[in-house]
Short mmCIF file of C-alpha atoms in Angstrom, two decimals:
data_model
loop_
_atom_site.label_atom_id
_atom_site.label_comp_id
_atom_site.label_asym_id
_atom_site.label_seq_id
_atom_site.Cartn_x
_atom_site.Cartn_y
_atom_site.Cartn_z
CA MET A 12 29.87 14.05 -69.42
CA LEU A 13 29.78 14.88 -65.84
CA LYS A 14 33.11 15.92 -64.10
CA ILE A 15 33.66 14.91 -60.63
CA ASN A 16 35.52 17.56 -58.58
CA THR A 17 37.56 15.60 -56.19
CA ALA A 18 37.85 18.33 -53.76
CA GLN A 19 34.15 19.20 -53.91
CA MET A 20 33.35 15.42 -53.39
CA ILE A 21 35.62 15.39 -50.36
CA LYS A 22 33.81 18.37 -48.75
CA THR A 23 30.39 16.91 -49.61
CA LEU A 24 31.58 13.68 -48.05
CA LEU A 25 32.93 15.45 -44.99
CA PHE A 26 29.82 17.32 -44.69
CA LEU A 27 27.62 14.40 -44.79
CA LEU A 28 29.87 12.48 -42.36
CA LEU A 29 29.60 15.53 -40.06
CA LEU A 30 25.69 15.66 -40.41
CA ILE A 31 25.37 11.65 -39.89
CA SER A 32 27.56 11.73 -36.77
CA GLY A 33 25.61 14.61 -35.48
CA THR A 34 22.32 12.74 -36.21
CA VAL A 35 23.82 9.56 -34.60
CA TYR A 36 24.87 11.73 -31.39
CA CYS A 37 21.54 13.34 -31.28
CA GLN A 38 19.88 9.89 -31.23
CA VAL A 39 21.96 8.51 -28.53
CA THR A 40 21.38 11.70 -26.45
CA LYS A 41 17.67 11.43 -27.02
CA ASP A 42 17.70 7.77 -26.07
CA THR A 43 19.67 8.55 -22.87
CA LEU A 44 17.27 11.27 -21.92
CA ASN A 45 14.32 9.05 -22.26
CA THR A 46 15.56 6.15 -20.43
CA HIS A 47 14.44 5.37 -16.80
CA LYS A 48 17.66 3.46 -16.19
CA GLY A 49 19.07 4.35 -12.62
CA GLU A 50 15.56 5.25 -11.05
CA LEU A 51 14.82 4.22 -7.42
CA SER A 52 11.44 4.29 -6.37
CA PHE A 53 9.53 3.55 -3.17
CA GLY A 54 6.08 1.98 -3.00
CA ALA A 55 3.55 1.11 -0.54
CA ARG A 56 1.73 -2.24 -1.32
CA THR A 57 -1.10 -4.47 -0.26
CA THR A 58 -1.16 -8.22 -1.13
CA GLY A 59 -3.91 -10.80 -1.36
CA SER A 60 -3.31 -14.53 -1.23
CA LEU A 61 -5.43 -17.28 -2.78
CA PHE A 62 -5.42 -20.95 -2.99
CA SER A 63 -2.89 -22.09 -0.40
CA SER A 64 -2.90 -25.53 1.10
CA SER A 65 -4.62 -23.96 4.09
CA GLY A 66 -7.76 -23.96 1.97
CA ASN A 67 -9.21 -21.45 -0.47
CA TYR A 68 -9.36 -18.53 1.71
CA PHE A 69 -8.34 -15.07 1.03
CA GLY A 70 -5.34 -13.62 2.85
CA PHE A 71 -4.68 -10.05 3.39
CA GLY A 72 -1.56 -8.21 3.61
CA ALA A 73 0.51 -4.90 3.65
CA GLY A 74 4.15 -4.12 2.97
CA GLY A 75 6.54 -2.05 1.16
CA GLN A 76 8.74 -2.20 -1.80
CA LEU A 77 11.82 -0.56 -3.38
CA ARG A 78 12.47 -0.59 -7.06
CA TYR A 79 15.73 0.07 -8.81
CA ARG A 80 15.55 0.49 -12.61
CA VAL A 81 18.39 -1.52 -14.13
CA ASP A 82 17.54 -0.56 -17.67
CA ASN A 83 14.86 1.14 -19.54
CA ARG A 84 13.22 -2.17 -20.06
CA LEU A 85 14.34 -3.83 -16.90
CA ASN A 86 13.31 -3.21 -13.34
CA THR A 87 13.97 -4.85 -10.09
CA GLU A 88 11.53 -4.84 -7.04
CA TRP A 89 12.60 -5.58 -3.50
CA PHE A 90 9.69 -6.30 -1.23
CA GLY A 91 8.36 -7.21 2.29
CA ASP A 92 4.84 -8.32 3.14
CA TRP A 93 2.96 -9.18 6.20
CA MET A 94 -0.13 -11.27 5.57
CA THR A 95 -3.03 -12.95 7.60
CA THR A 96 -5.57 -15.48 6.45
CA ASN A 97 -8.67 -16.26 8.31
CA ILE A 98 -9.15 -20.20 7.84
CA GLY A 99 -12.70 -20.65 7.97
CA GLY A 100 -13.13 -18.79 11.20
CA LEU A 101 -11.33 -21.71 12.87
CA GLY A 102 -7.78 -20.56 12.76
CA GLN A 103 -5.51 -18.32 11.02
CA ARG A 104 -2.23 -18.31 8.99
CA TYR A 105 0.46 -15.73 8.95
CA ASP A 106 2.94 -15.14 6.05
CA ALA A 107 5.91 -12.93 5.98
CA HIS A 108 7.60 -12.51 2.59
CA ILE A 109 11.02 -10.69 1.83
CA GLY A 110 12.42 -11.10 -1.75
CA GLU A 111 13.14 -9.83 -5.06
CA SER A 112 11.42 -9.80 -8.61
CA MET A 113 12.81 -8.89 -11.87
CA ILE A 114 10.29 -6.91 -13.96
CA LEU A 115 10.67 -7.21 -17.83
CA TYR A 116 8.40 -4.61 -19.90
CA ILE A 117 6.82 -6.50 -22.88
CA GLY A 118 5.13 -3.33 -24.40
CA ARG A 119 6.63 -0.88 -26.76
CA GLU A 120 6.16 2.23 -24.58
CA VAL A 121 7.25 2.51 -20.90
CA ASN A 122 5.89 4.51 -18.34
CA ARG A 123 4.29 6.97 -20.21
CA LYS A 124 1.78 9.20 -18.30
CA ASN A 125 -1.77 7.90 -18.41
CA THR A 126 -0.84 4.71 -20.29
CA LEU A 127 -0.77 1.10 -19.05
CA THR A 128 2.77 -0.40 -19.11
CA PRO A 129 2.46 -4.21 -19.05
CA TYR A 130 5.11 -6.42 -17.77
CA ALA A 131 6.21 -9.89 -16.88
CA MET A 132 7.90 -10.71 -13.50
CA GLY A 133 9.67 -13.51 -11.66
CA GLY A 134 11.98 -13.98 -8.81
CA PHE A 135 12.45 -15.37 -5.40
CA CYS A 136 11.82 -14.78 -1.72
CA GLY A 137 12.27 -15.99 1.91
CA ASP A 138 9.15 -16.94 3.62
CA TYR A 139 7.96 -17.37 7.23
CA THR A 140 4.58 -19.16 7.57
CA LYS A 141 2.85 -19.69 10.97
CA THR A 142 -0.59 -21.60 11.21
CA SER A 143 -2.43 -21.36 14.47
CA THR A 144 -5.79 -22.79 15.50
CA ASN A 145 -8.42 -21.06 17.50
CA LEU A 146 -9.29 -22.50 20.65
CA TYR A 147 -11.06 -26.03 20.49
CA TYR A 148 -11.98 -28.91 22.75
CA ASP A 149 -9.39 -31.41 22.59
CA ASN A 150 -10.88 -34.97 23.08
CA VAL A 151 -7.48 -36.33 24.58
CA GLN A 152 -6.82 -33.34 26.87
CA LYS A 153 -10.34 -32.94 27.85
CA SER A 154 -9.99 -29.19 27.78
CA TYR A 155 -9.89 -26.45 25.45
CA VAL A 156 -6.35 -25.82 23.70
CA ARG A 157 -4.80 -23.90 20.82
CA GLU A 158 -2.09 -25.35 18.49
CA SER A 159 0.47 -23.40 16.23
CA LYS A 160 2.99 -24.76 13.78
CA ASP A 161 5.39 -22.72 11.72
CA ARG A 162 8.30 -23.22 9.14
CA TRP A 163 10.68 -21.10 7.12
CA SER A 164 10.88 -21.78 3.41
CA PHE A 165 12.09 -20.15 0.07
CA ALA A 166 9.96 -19.70 -2.66
CA THR A 167 10.11 -18.54 -6.36
CA GLN A 168 7.40 -16.53 -8.14
CA LEU A 169 6.19 -15.75 -11.60
CA GLY A 170 3.54 -13.57 -12.92
CA LEU A 171 2.20 -10.77 -14.99
CA GLY A 172 1.61 -7.04 -14.03
CA THR A 173 0.86 -3.66 -15.20
CA HIS A 174 1.85 -0.14 -14.15
CA TYR A 175 -0.48 2.80 -14.76
CA ASN A 176 1.48 6.05 -14.84
CA ILE A 177 -0.61 8.94 -12.81
CA THR A 178 2.42 11.18 -13.46
CA GLU A 179 5.75 10.64 -15.18
CA LYS A 180 7.08 9.60 -11.65
CA MET A 181 4.14 8.05 -9.84
CA ASP A 182 2.38 4.69 -10.93
CA ILE A 183 -0.26 2.37 -9.51
CA SER A 184 0.75 -1.20 -10.23
CA PHE A 185 -1.26 -4.42 -10.07
CA SER A 186 0.44 -7.83 -10.29
CA CYS A 187 -0.77 -11.37 -10.31
CA GLN A 188 2.08 -13.80 -9.36
CA TYR A 189 2.05 -17.65 -8.69
CA MET A 190 4.35 -18.54 -5.81
CA ILE A 191 5.85 -21.96 -5.07
CA HIS A 192 7.39 -22.58 -1.56
CA PHE A 193 10.17 -25.23 -1.00
CA GLY A 194 10.04 -26.06 2.52
CA SER A 195 8.69 -28.41 5.24
CA ASP A 196 4.87 -28.79 4.65
CA ILE A 197 2.13 -27.31 6.69
CA ASP A 198 -1.35 -27.76 5.91
CA SER A 199 -4.65 -27.90 7.65
CA GLN A 200 -8.06 -29.34 7.47
CA ILE A 201 -11.36 -28.86 9.34
CA GLU A 202 -12.30 -31.81 11.60
CA THR A 203 -15.05 -32.29 14.01
CA ASN A 204 -14.64 -33.24 17.80
CA SER A 205 -16.67 -35.47 20.15
CA GLN A 206 -18.88 -32.44 21.08
CA GLY A 207 -19.80 -31.92 17.33
CA GLU A 208 -17.71 -28.77 17.33
CA LYS A 209 -15.59 -28.01 14.13
CA TYR A 210 -12.12 -27.38 14.74
CA LEU A 211 -8.98 -26.69 12.62
CA GLN A 212 -6.10 -29.56 12.61
CA ILE A 213 -2.76 -28.61 11.40
CA ASN A 214 -0.22 -31.04 10.02
CA LYS A 215 3.39 -30.27 9.61
CA VAL A 216 5.64 -32.62 7.63
CA ASN A 217 9.30 -32.13 8.08
CA GLU A 218 10.02 -33.64 4.80
CA THR A 219 10.53 -30.92 1.74
CA ALA A 220 7.33 -30.39 -0.02
CA LEU A 221 6.02 -27.88 -2.47
CA GLU A 222 3.24 -25.59 -1.85
CA GLY A 223 1.87 -22.91 -4.32
CA HIS A 224 -0.46 -20.00 -3.88
CA LEU A 225 -1.61 -17.04 -5.83
CA LEU A 226 -0.50 -13.51 -4.85
CA LEU A 227 -2.39 -10.38 -6.11
CA THR A 228 -0.66 -7.23 -5.36
CA LEU A 229 -1.62 -3.54 -5.46
CA SER A 230 0.97 -1.01 -4.95
CA ALA A 231 1.67 2.88 -5.34
CA ASN A 232 5.17 3.84 -6.23
CA PHE A 233 6.95 7.08 -6.69
CA VAL A 234 10.57 7.69 -8.10
CA ILE A 235 12.25 9.38 -5.22
CA VAL A 236 15.80 9.42 -6.90
CA ASP A 237 17.48 8.97 -10.26
CA LEU A 238 20.76 7.50 -9.31
CA ILE A 239 22.15 8.12 -12.85
CA ARG A 240 21.36 11.54 -13.27
CA HIS A 241 20.65 12.20 -17.22
CA LYS A 242 21.80 15.58 -18.32
CA MET B 27 -31.26 24.93 1.62
CA LYS B 28 -28.30 22.91 2.79
CA LYS B 29 -26.97 22.99 -0.69
CA VAL B 30 -27.10 26.80 -0.75
CA LEU B 31 -25.47 26.85 2.69
CA ILE B 32 -22.76 24.81 1.32
CA ILE B 33 -22.09 26.81 -1.73
CA ILE B 34 -22.11 29.99 0.59
CA LEU B 35 -19.47 28.43 2.65
CA PHE B 36 -17.25 27.55 -0.37
CA LEU B 37 -17.68 30.33 -2.56
CA PRO B 38 -15.51 32.76 -0.47
CA MET B 39 -12.67 30.35 -0.51
CA THR B 40 -12.80 29.93 -4.02
CA MET B 41 -13.01 33.77 -4.78
CA ALA B 42 -10.26 34.71 -2.38
CA ALA B 43 -8.12 32.05 -3.66
CA GLN B 44 -8.09 33.32 -7.29
CA ASP B 45 -5.99 36.49 -6.63
CA SER B 46 -3.40 35.21 -4.24
CA LEU B 47 -0.51 32.83 -4.28
CA ARG B 48 -1.19 29.14 -4.17
CA PHE B 49 0.72 27.14 -1.45
CA ILE B 50 -0.01 23.80 -2.84
CA GLY B 51 2.73 22.17 -4.58
CA LYS B 52 6.21 20.35 -4.71
CA GLY B 53 8.11 20.99 -1.44
CA LEU B 54 5.18 21.62 0.92
CA PHE B 55 5.45 19.98 4.18
CA SER B 56 2.49 19.58 6.26
CA GLY B 57 1.05 17.80 9.42
CA LYS B 58 -2.10 17.26 11.00
CA GLY B 59 -3.21 16.37 14.33
CA THR B 60 -6.98 15.78 15.30
CA LEU B 61 -9.65 13.55 16.79
CA ALA B 62 -11.14 10.90 14.54
CA VAL B 63 -14.30 8.92 14.60
CA GLY B 64 -14.62 5.40 13.14
CA LYS B 65 -17.64 3.24 12.11
CA PRO B 66 -17.15 -0.52 11.74
CA THR B 67 -18.90 -1.84 8.83
CA SER B 68 -19.30 -5.20 10.25
CA PHE B 69 -20.67 -4.75 13.62
CA ASN B 70 -22.43 -1.91 15.72
CA ALA B 71 -19.97 0.54 17.51
CA THR B 72 -18.11 3.78 17.28
CA ASN B 73 -14.53 3.87 17.55
CA MET B 74 -12.80 6.95 18.59
CA TYR B 75 -8.99 8.00 17.85
CA VAL B 76 -6.48 10.77 18.29
CA SER B 77 -4.83 10.80 14.75
CA GLY B 78 -1.83 12.57 13.21
CA ASN B 79 0.05 12.43 10.10
CA LEU B 80 2.95 14.07 8.26
CA GLU B 81 3.09 14.66 4.68
CA TYR B 82 5.39 15.88 1.85
CA TYR B 83 4.59 16.89 -1.57
CA CYS B 84 7.13 15.24 -3.56
CA GLU B 85 5.48 16.61 -6.79
CA ASN B 86 2.97 19.21 -7.45
CA ASN B 87 0.29 16.53 -7.35
CA VAL B 88 1.77 13.67 -5.49
CA SER B 89 2.56 13.54 -1.73
CA PHE B 90 3.89 10.89 0.48
CA ARG B 91 2.16 10.59 3.98
CA GLY B 92 2.70 8.55 7.09
CA GLY B 93 0.37 8.79 10.08
CA LEU B 94 -0.88 7.32 13.12
CA TYR B 95 -4.28 6.71 14.70
CA VAL B 96 -4.23 6.06 18.52
CA PHE B 97 -7.37 4.18 19.76
CA LEU B 98 -9.03 5.82 22.64
CA GLY B 99 -11.89 3.52 22.97
CA ALA B 100 -15.35 2.39 21.54
CA SER B 101 -18.76 3.46 22.71
CA ARG B 102 -20.43 0.21 22.73
CA PRO B 103 -18.44 -1.65 25.54
CA LYS B 104 -21.21 -4.42 25.95
CA SER B 105 -21.00 -5.73 22.62
CA PRO B 106 -18.84 -8.97 22.59
CA LEU B 107 -17.04 -7.64 19.34
CA VAL B 108 -15.97 -4.32 20.68
CA LEU B 109 -12.27 -3.66 20.18
CA ALA B 110 -9.94 -2.91 23.19
CA LYS B 111 -7.07 -1.93 21.04
CA ASN B 112 -7.00 -0.73 17.30
CA SER B 113 -4.22 1.66 16.92
CA THR B 114 -3.09 1.96 13.54
CA ILE B 115 -0.02 3.09 11.68
CA PHE B 116 0.12 3.67 7.95
CA PHE B 117 2.02 5.02 5.04
CA GLY B 118 1.52 5.74 1.46
CA TYR B 119 0.64 8.33 -1.42
CA ASN B 120 -1.87 10.68 -1.99
CA TYR B 121 -2.66 12.01 -5.43
CA HIS B 122 -3.95 15.68 -5.47
CA PHE B 123 -6.22 16.68 -8.12
CA LYS B 124 -5.30 20.12 -9.93
CA THR B 125 -7.09 23.11 -9.09
CA ASN B 126 -6.43 26.79 -9.66
CA ASN B 127 -7.29 27.83 -6.02
CA HIS B 128 -6.32 26.96 -2.48
CA LEU B 129 -8.66 23.89 -2.54
CA ASP B 130 -6.68 20.59 -2.63
CA PRO B 131 -9.00 17.70 -3.24
CA TYR B 132 -6.79 14.34 -2.78
CA LEU B 133 -7.19 10.65 -3.24
CA GLY B 134 -4.91 8.31 -1.12
CA PHE B 135 -3.67 4.60 -0.88
CA GLU B 136 -2.06 3.62 2.50
CA PRO B 137 -1.37 0.27 3.71
CA GLY B 138 -0.32 -0.35 7.32
CA ALA B 139 -0.96 -2.22 10.32
CA SER B 140 -3.42 -1.97 13.26
CA TRP B 141 -2.28 -3.45 16.78
CA THR B 142 -5.74 -4.96 17.70
CA GLN B 143 -7.31 -6.81 20.66
CA LEU B 144 -10.86 -7.63 21.34
CA LYS B 145 -12.50 -6.26 24.60
CA ALA B 146 -13.02 -9.09 27.18
CA PRO B 147 -16.64 -9.05 28.71
CA ASP B 148 -17.07 -7.72 32.06
CA ASN B 149 -18.00 -11.16 33.41
CA GLN B 150 -16.38 -13.40 31.17
CA SER B 151 -17.78 -16.79 32.84
CA THR B 152 -21.24 -15.80 31.82
CA ALA B 153 -20.48 -14.88 28.27
CA PRO B 154 -21.50 -17.03 25.27
CA TYR B 155 -19.28 -19.58 23.81
CA PRO B 156 -16.31 -18.99 22.59
CA TYR B 157 -16.26 -15.61 24.33
CA ASN B 158 -16.16 -17.19 27.58
CA ILE B 159 -13.06 -19.22 26.97
CA SER B 160 -10.74 -16.67 24.95
CA LYS B 161 -7.65 -15.20 26.47
CA TYR B 162 -8.30 -12.35 24.22
CA PRO B 163 -4.66 -12.13 22.74
CA GLN B 164 -3.49 -9.01 20.83
CA SER B 165 -2.52 -9.22 17.19
CA LEU B 166 -0.60 -7.18 14.51
CA SER B 167 -3.11 -6.89 11.69
CA PRO B 168 -2.10 -5.78 8.27
CA ILE B 169 -4.56 -3.31 6.73
CA ALA B 170 -5.44 -1.32 3.55
CA SER B 171 -6.78 2.04 3.20
CA VAL B 172 -8.08 4.32 0.62
CA THR B 173 -8.71 7.97 1.77
CA LEU B 174 -10.83 10.67 0.00
CA GLY B 175 -10.32 14.17 1.42
CA ILE B 176 -9.95 17.96 0.66
CA ASN B 177 -7.50 20.55 2.14
CA TYR B 178 -7.83 24.18 2.02
CA TYR B 179 -4.68 25.93 2.10
CA ALA B 180 -5.45 29.69 2.57
CA SER B 181 -2.59 30.53 4.70
CA LYS B 182 1.26 30.19 4.56
CA TYR B 183 1.45 27.99 7.79
CA THR B 184 -1.99 26.57 8.47
CA HIS B 185 -4.54 24.73 6.38
CA LEU B 186 -8.18 23.14 7.00
CA PHE B 187 -8.90 19.44 6.02
CA ILE B 188 -11.60 16.89 6.14
CA GLU B 189 -11.19 13.37 5.00
CA VAL B 190 -13.05 10.08 4.85
CA THR B 191 -10.95 6.64 5.24
CA TYR B 192 -12.09 3.31 4.39
CA ILE B 193 -9.99 0.66 6.05
CA ASP B 194 -10.09 -3.00 5.55
CA GLY B 195 -8.27 -5.75 7.47
CA VAL B 196 -9.01 -8.71 9.73
CA HIS B 197 -8.38 -9.28 13.37
CA VAL B 198 -7.37 -12.92 14.17
CA SER B 199 -6.91 -14.27 17.77
CA ASP B 200 -7.93 -17.66 19.43
CA ILE B 201 -11.64 -17.24 18.43
CA PRO B 202 -13.28 -16.51 15.09
CA ALA B 203 -11.86 -13.62 13.35
CA VAL B 204 -13.25 -10.18 13.21
CA SER B 205 -13.54 -7.79 10.38
CA LEU B 206 -11.60 -4.47 10.88
CA SER B 207 -13.28 -2.75 7.81
CA GLU B 208 -14.23 0.66 9.28
CA ILE B 209 -14.98 4.14 7.81
CA ARG B 210 -13.18 7.00 9.60
CA ILE B 211 -13.76 10.69 9.44
CA ALA B 212 -11.51 13.36 10.44
CA PHE B 213 -11.42 16.93 10.28
CA GLY B 214 -9.67 20.15 11.71
CA PHE B 215 -6.52 21.99 10.86
CA GLY B 216 -3.05 21.35 10.20
CA PHE B 217 0.18 23.12 9.77
CA ASN B 218 2.29 23.58 6.73
CA ILE B 219 5.78 25.11 5.70
CA TRP B 220 7.81 25.27 2.58
CA VAL B 221 10.83 23.21 2.59
CA LEU B 222 12.12 24.12 -0.90
CA LYS B 223 12.64 27.38 -2.28
CA LYS B 224 10.49 28.16 -5.08
CA LYS B 225 10.45 30.99 -7.78
CA GLY B 226 8.13 33.86 -7.00
CA SER B 227 8.84 32.92 -3.44
CA HIS B 228 6.26 32.65 -0.62
CA ASN B 229 8.05 34.94 1.62
#
């Protein structure tokens, strides 16, 4: 019959407890060391816009962004963009965006060197839009005129993207978002005047309307500081 | 023959580099100032610039760079598409490919903005439509650029470089838009200092 030595058992249990606590402690330390929480990065970005109410013309822009990593799997992106769109050679549209997006990482691994880190993103932004025509002959004024209309609006956006980490701290990111604007409606269409010349007609309706467009963003980002230094 | 000359030119750089201390890495701060030439891809002209930039190596193979191209003029003033203004400011990151010598090849991504304006014809009344009615307004045009270049850091304080930049953007005004896509070439020398102390100091 097996005799149980109480003192020996307590010693063994204490030893196991010590080992377990050590293991648990090590896991926590490892998790803490591997996290990207607290990282602040700065990025330069270029943005393309498609399918707006001004027509299916490609808009092109540049800007910058700051990212603050709230958690290992949650990032925030604070961005500013300035874009111009050539509307069929007859006018142009300017868009300025200042906003924020939340980034949720959907893969198992995040920000590993030479790997893709896919994510879903969504947020909101403030927007200024100005649409202008080129000079065109106005049938009523009997002269060449130019017209501009602008508006401020709010927008919300949702999309998918991915980082590609060139180094541990630097990534190239590409994202595709659909952005819906809430504000007065500005649209434009191509018309022909009495001289047979095509021109752009801009319409602004002061009632609130929805306008959506697709945003493609390419950016290069670098972690400039870790605000929660992990030791 | 050209290939042989290029090899002869580059060989001493590589050989000299193997025995000496490398200057390329985190903490290096460098600046360049030179003349640059631009060739628009959508119309026939040659643009000229004074260019300069400042660059900080935040990692051994990543640097942050900001710079300026000040437009001096274009060589084809009779073309209606010649630009009167096309100065550019840009910022972004360069990725530096690892080498074991003083050569520092890099690839950069730099968005920015150009202050642009088309040049009005000398005699606007005789110019074809719509160049005869335009007021030639100035515009702030967003641009994006990709740069491929190489530095040669053989000295503690100076380096040589050559780079090719492709710029894309569009100038909009009161007449049809004009593409700003252009290939710019710049080369010359720059200055560099260490702003971080490093083991095996460079002093």
